[in-house]
XYZ file of N, CA, C and O in Angstrom:
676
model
N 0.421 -8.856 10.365
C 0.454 -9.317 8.991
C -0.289 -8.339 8.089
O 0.292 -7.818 7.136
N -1.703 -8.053 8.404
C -2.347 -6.760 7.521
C -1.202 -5.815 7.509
O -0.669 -5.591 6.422
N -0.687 -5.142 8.742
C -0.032 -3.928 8.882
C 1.141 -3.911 7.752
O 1.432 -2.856 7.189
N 1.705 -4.960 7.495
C 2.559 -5.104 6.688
C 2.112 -5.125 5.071
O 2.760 -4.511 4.223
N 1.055 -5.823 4.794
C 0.289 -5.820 3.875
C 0.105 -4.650 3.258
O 0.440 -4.296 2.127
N -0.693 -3.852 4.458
C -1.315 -2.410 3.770
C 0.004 -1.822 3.617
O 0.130 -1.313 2.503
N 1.113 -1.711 4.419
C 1.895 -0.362 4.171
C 2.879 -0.948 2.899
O 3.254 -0.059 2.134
N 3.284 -2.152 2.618
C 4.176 -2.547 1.483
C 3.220 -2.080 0.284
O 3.750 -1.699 -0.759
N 1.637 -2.103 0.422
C 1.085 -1.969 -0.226
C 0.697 -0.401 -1.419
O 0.660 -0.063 -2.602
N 0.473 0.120 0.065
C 0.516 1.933 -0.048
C 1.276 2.324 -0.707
O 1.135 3.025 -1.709
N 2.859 1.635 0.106
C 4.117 2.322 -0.621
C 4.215 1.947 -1.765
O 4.539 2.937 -2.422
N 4.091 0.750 -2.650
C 4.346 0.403 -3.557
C 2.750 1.277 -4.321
O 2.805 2.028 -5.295
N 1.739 0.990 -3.728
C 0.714 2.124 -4.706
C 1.698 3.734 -5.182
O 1.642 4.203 -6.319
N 2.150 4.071 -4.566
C 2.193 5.219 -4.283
C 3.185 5.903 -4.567
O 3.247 7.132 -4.565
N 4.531 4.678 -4.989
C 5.446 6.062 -5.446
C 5.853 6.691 -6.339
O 6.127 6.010 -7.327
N 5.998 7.609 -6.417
C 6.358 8.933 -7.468
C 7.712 8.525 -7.901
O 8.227 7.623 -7.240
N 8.435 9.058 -8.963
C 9.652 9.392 -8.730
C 10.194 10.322 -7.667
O 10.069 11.542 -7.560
N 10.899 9.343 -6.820
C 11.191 9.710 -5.734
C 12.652 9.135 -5.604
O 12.942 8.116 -6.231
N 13.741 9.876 -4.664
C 14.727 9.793 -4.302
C 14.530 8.731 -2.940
O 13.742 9.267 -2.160
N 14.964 7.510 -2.468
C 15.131 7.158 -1.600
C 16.083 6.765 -0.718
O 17.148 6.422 -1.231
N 15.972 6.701 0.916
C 16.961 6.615 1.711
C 17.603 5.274 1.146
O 16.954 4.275 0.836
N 18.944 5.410 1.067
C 19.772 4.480 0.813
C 20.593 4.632 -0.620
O 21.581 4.009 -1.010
N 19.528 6.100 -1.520
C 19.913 5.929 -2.754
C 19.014 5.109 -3.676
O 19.528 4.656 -4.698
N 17.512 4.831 -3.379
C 16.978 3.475 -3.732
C 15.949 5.067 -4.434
O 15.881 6.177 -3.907
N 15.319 4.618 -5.673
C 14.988 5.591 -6.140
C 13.435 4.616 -7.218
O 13.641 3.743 -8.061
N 12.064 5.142 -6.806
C 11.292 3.765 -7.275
C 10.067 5.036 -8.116
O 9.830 6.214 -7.850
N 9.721 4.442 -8.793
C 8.763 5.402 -10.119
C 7.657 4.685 -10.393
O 7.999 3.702 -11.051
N 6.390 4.706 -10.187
C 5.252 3.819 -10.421
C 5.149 4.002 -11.620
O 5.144 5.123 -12.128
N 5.025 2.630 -12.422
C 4.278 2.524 -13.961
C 3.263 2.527 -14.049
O 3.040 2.934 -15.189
N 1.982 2.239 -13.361
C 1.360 2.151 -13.449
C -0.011 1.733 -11.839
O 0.075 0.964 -10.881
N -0.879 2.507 -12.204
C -1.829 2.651 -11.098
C -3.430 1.754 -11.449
O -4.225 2.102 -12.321
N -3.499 1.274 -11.076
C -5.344 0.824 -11.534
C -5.929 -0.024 -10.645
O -5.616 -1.160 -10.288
N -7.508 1.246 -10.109
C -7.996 1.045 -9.434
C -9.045 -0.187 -10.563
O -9.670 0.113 -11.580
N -8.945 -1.214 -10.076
C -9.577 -2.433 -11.187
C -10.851 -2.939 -11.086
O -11.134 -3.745 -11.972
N -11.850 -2.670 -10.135
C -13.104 -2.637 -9.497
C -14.324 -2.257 -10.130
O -15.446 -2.748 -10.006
N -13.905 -1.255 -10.866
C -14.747 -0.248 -11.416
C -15.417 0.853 -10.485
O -15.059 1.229 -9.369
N -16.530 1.274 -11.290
C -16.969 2.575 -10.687
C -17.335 2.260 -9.289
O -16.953 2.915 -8.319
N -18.514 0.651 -9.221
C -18.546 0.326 -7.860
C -17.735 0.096 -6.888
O -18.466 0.156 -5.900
N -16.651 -0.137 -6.523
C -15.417 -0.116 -5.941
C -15.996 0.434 -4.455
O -16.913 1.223 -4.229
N -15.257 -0.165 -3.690
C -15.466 -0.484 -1.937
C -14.605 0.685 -1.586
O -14.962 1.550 -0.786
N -13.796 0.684 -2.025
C -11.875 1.329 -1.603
C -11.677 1.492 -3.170
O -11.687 0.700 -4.113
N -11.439 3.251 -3.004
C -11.084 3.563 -4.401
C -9.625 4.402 -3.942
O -9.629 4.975 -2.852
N -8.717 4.438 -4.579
C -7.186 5.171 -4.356
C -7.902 6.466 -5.660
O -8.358 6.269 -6.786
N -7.695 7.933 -4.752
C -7.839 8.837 -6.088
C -7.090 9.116 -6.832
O -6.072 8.451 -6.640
N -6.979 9.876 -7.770
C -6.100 11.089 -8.961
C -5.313 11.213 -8.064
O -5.734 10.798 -6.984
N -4.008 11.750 -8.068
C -3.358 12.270 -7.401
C -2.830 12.056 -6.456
O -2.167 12.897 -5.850
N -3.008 10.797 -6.074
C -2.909 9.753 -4.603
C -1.503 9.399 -4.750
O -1.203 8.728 -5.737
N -0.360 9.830 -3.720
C 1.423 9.800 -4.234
C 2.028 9.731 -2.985
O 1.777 10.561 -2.111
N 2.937 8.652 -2.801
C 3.892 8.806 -1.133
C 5.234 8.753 -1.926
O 5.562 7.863 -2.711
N 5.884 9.751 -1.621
C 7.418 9.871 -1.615
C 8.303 9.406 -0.445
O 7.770 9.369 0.664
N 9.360 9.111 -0.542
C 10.294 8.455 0.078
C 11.506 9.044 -0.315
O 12.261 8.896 -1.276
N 11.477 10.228 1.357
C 12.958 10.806 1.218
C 14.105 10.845 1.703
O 14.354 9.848 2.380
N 14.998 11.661 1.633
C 16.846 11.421 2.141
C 16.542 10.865 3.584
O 17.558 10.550 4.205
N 15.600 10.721 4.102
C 15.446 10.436 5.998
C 15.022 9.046 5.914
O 15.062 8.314 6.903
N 14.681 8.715 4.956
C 14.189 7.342 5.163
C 12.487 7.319 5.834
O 11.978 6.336 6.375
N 11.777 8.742 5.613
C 10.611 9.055 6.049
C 9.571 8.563 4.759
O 9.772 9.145 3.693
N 8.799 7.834 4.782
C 7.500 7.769 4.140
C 6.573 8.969 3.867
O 6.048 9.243 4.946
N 6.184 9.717 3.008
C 5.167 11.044 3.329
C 4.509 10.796 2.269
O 5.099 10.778 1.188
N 2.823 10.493 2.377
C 2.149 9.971 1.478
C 0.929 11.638 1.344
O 0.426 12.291 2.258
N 0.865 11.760 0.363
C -0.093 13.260 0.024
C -1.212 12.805 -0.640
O -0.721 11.970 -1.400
N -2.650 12.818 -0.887
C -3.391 12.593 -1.262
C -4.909 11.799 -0.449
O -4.811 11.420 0.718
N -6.002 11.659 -1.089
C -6.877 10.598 -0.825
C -7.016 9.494 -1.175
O -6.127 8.974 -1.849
N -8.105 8.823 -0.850
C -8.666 7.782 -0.862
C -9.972 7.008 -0.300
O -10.023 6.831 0.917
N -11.203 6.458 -1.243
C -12.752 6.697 -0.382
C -12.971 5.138 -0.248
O -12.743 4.205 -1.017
N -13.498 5.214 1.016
C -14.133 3.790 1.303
C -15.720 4.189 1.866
O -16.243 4.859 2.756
N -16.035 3.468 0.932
C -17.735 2.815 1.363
C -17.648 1.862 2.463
O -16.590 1.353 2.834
N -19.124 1.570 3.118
C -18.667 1.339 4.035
C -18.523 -0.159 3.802
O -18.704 -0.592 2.663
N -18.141 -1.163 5.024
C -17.689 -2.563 4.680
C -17.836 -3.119 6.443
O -18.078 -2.370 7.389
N -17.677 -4.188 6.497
C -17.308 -4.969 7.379
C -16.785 -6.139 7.519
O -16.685 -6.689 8.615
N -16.308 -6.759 6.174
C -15.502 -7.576 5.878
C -14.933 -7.092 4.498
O -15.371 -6.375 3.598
N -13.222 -8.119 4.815
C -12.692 -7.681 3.900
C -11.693 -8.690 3.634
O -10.801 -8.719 4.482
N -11.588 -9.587 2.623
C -11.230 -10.458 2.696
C -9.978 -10.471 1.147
O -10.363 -10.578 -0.018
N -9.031 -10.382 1.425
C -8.072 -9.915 0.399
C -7.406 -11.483 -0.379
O -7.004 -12.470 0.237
N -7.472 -11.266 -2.132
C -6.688 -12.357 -2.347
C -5.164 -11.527 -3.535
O -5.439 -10.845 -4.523
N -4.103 -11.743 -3.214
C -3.225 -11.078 -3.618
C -2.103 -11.454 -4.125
O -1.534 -12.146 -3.282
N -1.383 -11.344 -5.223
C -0.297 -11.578 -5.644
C 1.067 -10.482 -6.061
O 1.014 -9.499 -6.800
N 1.965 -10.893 -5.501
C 3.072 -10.030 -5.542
C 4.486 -11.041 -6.757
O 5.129 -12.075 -6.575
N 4.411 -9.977 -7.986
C 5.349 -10.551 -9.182
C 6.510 -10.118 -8.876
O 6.290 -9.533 -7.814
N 8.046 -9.971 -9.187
C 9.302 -9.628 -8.864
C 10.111 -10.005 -10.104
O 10.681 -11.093 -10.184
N 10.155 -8.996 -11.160
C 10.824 -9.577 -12.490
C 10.503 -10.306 -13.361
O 11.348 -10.766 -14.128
N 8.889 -10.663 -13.487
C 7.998 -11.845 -13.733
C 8.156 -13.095 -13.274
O 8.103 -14.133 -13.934
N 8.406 -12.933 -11.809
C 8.020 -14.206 -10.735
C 7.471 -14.007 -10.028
O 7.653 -13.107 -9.208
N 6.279 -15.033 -10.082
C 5.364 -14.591 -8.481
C 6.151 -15.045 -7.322
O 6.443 -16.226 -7.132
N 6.608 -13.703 -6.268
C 6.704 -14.011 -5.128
C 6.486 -14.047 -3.895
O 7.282 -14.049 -2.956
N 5.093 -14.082 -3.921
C 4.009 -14.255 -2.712
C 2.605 -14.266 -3.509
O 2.239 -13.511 -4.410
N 2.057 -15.145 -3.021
C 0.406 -14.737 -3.350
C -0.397 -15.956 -2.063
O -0.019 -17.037 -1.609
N -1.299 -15.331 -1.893
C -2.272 -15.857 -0.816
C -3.395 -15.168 -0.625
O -3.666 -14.363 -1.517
N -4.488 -15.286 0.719
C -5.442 -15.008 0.489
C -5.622 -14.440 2.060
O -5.691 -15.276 2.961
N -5.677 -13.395 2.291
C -6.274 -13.144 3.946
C -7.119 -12.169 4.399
O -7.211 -11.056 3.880
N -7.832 -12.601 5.488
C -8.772 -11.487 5.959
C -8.047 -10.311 6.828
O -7.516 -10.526 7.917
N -8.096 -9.201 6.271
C -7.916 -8.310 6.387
C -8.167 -7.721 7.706
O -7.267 -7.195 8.362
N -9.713 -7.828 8.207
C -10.458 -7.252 9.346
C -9.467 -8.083 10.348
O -8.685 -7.472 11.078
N -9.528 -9.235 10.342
C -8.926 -10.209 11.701
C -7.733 -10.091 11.471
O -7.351 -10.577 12.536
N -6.543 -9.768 10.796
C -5.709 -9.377 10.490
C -5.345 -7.931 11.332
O -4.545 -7.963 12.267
N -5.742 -7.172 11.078
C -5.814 -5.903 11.548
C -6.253 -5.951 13.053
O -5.798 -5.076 13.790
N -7.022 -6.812 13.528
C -7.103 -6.703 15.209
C -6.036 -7.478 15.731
O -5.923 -7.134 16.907
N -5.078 -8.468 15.423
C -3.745 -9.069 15.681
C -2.232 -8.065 15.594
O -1.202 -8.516 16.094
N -2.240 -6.667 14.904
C -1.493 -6.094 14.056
C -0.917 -5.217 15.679
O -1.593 -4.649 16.536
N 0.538 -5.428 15.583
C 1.288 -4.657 16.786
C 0.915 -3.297 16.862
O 0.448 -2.697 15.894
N 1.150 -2.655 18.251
C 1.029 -1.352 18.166
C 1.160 -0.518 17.430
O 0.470 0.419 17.027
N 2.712 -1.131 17.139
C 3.404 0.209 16.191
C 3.034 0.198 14.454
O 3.570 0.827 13.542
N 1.983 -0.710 14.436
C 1.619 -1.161 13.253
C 0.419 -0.265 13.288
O 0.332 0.597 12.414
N -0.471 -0.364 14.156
C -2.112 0.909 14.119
C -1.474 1.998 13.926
O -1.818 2.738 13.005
N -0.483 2.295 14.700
C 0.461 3.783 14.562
C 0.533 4.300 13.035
O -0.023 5.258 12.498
N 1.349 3.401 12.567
C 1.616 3.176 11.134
C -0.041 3.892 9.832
O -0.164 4.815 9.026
N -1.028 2.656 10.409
C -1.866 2.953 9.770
C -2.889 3.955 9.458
O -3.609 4.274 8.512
N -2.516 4.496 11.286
C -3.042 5.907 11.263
C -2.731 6.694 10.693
O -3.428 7.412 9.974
N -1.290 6.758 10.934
C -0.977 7.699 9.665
C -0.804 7.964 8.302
O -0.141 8.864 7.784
N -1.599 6.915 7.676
C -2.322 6.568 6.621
C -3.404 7.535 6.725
O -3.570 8.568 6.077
N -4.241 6.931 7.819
C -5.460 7.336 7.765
C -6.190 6.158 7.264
O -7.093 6.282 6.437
N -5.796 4.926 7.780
C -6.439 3.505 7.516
C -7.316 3.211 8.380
O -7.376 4.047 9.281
N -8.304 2.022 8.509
C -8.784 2.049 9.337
C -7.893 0.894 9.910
O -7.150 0.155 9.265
N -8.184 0.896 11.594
C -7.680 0.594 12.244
C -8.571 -1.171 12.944
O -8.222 -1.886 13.883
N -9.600 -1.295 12.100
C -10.522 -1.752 12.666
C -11.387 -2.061 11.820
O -11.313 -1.367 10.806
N -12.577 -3.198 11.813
C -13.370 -3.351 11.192
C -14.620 -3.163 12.072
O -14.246 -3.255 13.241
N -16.012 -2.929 12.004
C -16.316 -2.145 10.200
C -16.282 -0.804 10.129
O -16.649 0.057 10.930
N -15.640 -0.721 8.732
C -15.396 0.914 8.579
C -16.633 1.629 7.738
O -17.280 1.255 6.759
N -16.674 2.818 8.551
C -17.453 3.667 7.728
C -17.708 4.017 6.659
O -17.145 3.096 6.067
N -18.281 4.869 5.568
C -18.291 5.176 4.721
C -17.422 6.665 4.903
O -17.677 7.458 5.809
N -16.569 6.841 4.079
C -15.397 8.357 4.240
C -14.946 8.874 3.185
O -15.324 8.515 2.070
N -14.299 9.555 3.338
C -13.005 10.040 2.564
C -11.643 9.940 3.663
O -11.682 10.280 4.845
N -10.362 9.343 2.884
C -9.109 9.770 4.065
C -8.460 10.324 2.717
O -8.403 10.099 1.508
N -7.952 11.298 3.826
C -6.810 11.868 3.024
C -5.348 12.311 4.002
O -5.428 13.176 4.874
N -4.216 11.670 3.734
C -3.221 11.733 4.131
C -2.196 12.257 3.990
O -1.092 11.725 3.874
N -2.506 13.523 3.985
C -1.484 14.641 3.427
C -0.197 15.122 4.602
O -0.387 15.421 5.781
N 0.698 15.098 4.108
C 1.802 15.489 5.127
C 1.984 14.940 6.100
O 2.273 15.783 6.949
N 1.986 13.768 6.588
C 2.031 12.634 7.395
C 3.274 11.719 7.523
O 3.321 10.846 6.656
N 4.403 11.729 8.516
C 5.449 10.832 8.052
C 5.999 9.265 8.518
O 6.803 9.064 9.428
N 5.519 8.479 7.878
C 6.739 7.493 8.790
C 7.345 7.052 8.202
O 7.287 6.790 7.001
N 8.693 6.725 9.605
C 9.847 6.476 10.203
C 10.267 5.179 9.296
O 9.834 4.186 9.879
N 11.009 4.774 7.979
C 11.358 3.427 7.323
C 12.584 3.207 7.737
O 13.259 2.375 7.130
N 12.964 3.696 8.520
C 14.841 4.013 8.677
C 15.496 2.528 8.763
O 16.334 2.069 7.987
N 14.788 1.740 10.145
C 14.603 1.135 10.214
C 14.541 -0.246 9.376
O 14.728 -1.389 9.794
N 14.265 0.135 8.243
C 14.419 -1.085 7.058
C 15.108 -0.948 5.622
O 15.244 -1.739 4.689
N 15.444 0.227 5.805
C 16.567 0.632 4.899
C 17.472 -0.582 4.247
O 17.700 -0.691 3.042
N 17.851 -1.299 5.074
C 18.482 -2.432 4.217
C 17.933 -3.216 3.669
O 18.610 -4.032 3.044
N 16.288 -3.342 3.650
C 16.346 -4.483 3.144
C 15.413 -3.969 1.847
O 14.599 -4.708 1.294
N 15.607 -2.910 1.548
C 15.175 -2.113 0.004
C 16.233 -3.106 -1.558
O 15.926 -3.073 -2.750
N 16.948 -3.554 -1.178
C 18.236 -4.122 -1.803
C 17.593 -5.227 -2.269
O 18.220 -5.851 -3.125
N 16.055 -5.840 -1.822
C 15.510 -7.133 -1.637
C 14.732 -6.455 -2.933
O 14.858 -6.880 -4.081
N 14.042 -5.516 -2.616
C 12.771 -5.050 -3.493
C 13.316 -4.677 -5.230
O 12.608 -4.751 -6.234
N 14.756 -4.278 -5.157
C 14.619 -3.754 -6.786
C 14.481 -4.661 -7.634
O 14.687 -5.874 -7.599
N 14.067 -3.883 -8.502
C 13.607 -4.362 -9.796
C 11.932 -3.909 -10.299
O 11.216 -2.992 -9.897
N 11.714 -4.859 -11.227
C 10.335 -4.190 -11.798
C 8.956 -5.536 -10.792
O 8.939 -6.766 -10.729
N 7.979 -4.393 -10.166
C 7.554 -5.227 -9.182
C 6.303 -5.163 -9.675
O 6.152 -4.112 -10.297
N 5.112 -6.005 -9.657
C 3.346 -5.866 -9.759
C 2.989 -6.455 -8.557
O 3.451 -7.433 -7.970
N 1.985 -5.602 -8.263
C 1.302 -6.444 -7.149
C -0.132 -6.077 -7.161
O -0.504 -4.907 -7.070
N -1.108 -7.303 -7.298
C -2.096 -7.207 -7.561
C -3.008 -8.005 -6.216
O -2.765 -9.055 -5.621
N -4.197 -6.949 -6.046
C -4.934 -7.132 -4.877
C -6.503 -7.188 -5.220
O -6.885 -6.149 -5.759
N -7.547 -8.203 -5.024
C -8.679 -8.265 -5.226
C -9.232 -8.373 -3.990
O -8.761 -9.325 -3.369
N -10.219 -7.630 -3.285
C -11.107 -7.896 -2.090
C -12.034 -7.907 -1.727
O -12.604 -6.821 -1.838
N -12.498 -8.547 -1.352
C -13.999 -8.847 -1.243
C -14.505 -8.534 0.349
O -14.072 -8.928 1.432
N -15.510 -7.733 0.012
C -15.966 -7.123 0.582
C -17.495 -7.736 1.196
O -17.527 -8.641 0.362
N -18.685 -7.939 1.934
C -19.628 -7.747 2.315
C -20.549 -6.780 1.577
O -21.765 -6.970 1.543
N -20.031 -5.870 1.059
C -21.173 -4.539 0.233
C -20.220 -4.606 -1.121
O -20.353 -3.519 -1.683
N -19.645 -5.141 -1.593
C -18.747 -4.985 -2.811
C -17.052 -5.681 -2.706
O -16.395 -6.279 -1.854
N -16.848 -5.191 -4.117
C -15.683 -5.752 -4.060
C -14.508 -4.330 -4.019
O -14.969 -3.198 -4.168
N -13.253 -4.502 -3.840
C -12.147 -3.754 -4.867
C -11.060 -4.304 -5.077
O -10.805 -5.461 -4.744
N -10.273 -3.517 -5.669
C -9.389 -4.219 -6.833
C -8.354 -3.259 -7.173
O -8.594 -2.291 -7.896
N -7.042 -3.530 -6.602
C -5.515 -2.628 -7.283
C -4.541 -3.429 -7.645
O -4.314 -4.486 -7.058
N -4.013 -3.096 -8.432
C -2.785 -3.657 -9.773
C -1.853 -2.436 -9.537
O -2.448 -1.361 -9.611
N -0.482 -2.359 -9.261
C 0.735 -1.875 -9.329
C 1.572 -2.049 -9.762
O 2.122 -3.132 -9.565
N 2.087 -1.189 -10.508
C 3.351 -2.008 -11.063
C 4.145 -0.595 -10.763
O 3.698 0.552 -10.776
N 5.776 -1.177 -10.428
C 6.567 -0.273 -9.491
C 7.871 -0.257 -10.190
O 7.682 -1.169 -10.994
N 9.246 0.239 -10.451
C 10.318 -0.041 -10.813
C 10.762 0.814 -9.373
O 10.318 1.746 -8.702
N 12.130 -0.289 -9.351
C 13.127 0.021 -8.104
C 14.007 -0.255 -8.293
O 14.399 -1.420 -8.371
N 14.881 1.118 -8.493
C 16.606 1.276 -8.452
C 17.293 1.778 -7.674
O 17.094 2.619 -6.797
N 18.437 1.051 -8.123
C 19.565 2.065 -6.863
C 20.832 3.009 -7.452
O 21.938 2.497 -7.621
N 20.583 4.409 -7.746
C 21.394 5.355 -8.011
C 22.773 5.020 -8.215
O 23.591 5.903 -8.473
């Protein structure tokens, strides 16, 4: 459930105008790290995953986490101005339930895999995964999307707001 969380998450942080497999083509409006300066988990400048003709994920940039050991996420996902999901979950226990191919996933993020995480920098430059796999169900996602994430942390909080447009060529 995290695994899914973080990477719908990433991707939707993260994309550029980008060409996607299927013809699905998505442009972020907007980025905000909402936390402020104190912020647990900050996404940097320049922080961008494209999505190309392969149906490959390739996310370029950083991102800093202080350190934490809980992480307790409350989140809402809009779809055209309808909320369509919002709930509240822990993240850490989340992430020790999360399938193999899901740590896989996050590694190549450069997520943590685990709670408690260090204090770092990740940066995930040139890194690819495999969406091929879900290609159809991009047909679900268009339109104009927000998804907003508040988390609470043990040493702090953080806080991202997205807003995404998704078309199909």
């Amino acid at each position: 459930m995290l695994a899914k969380f973080v990477i719908l998450f990433i991707s939707c942080v993260a994309f550029d105008e980008a060409l996607a497999c299927n013809g699905y083509k998505a442009k972020i409006a907007k980025l905000e790290n909402c936390a402020g300066d104190d912020a647990v988990i900050t996404i940097q400048e320049g922080f961008d995953v494209k999505l190309n003709k392969k149906c490959e994920l390739v996310p370029t940039g950083c991102f800093v986490n202080k350190a934490f050991s809980t992480a307790v996420a409350k989140f809402k996902v809009h779809k055209d101005g309808i909320v369509m999901k919002d709930g509240k979950m822990d993240l850490c226990a989340a992430v020790d339930q999360a399938s193999t191919e899901a740590k896989d996933m996050l590694k190549l993020f450069g997520a943590p895999s685990s709670c408690p995480v260090a204090e770092e920098k990740i940066c995930s430059n040139d890194h690819k995964v495999d969406l091929s796999k879900y290609k159809s169900m991009l047909g679900m996602a268009r339109g104009h999307l927000i998804i907003e994430s508040e988390i609470k942390h043990d040493t702090g909080k953080s806080c991202f707001r997205v807003e995404i447009d998704i078309t199909k060529n």
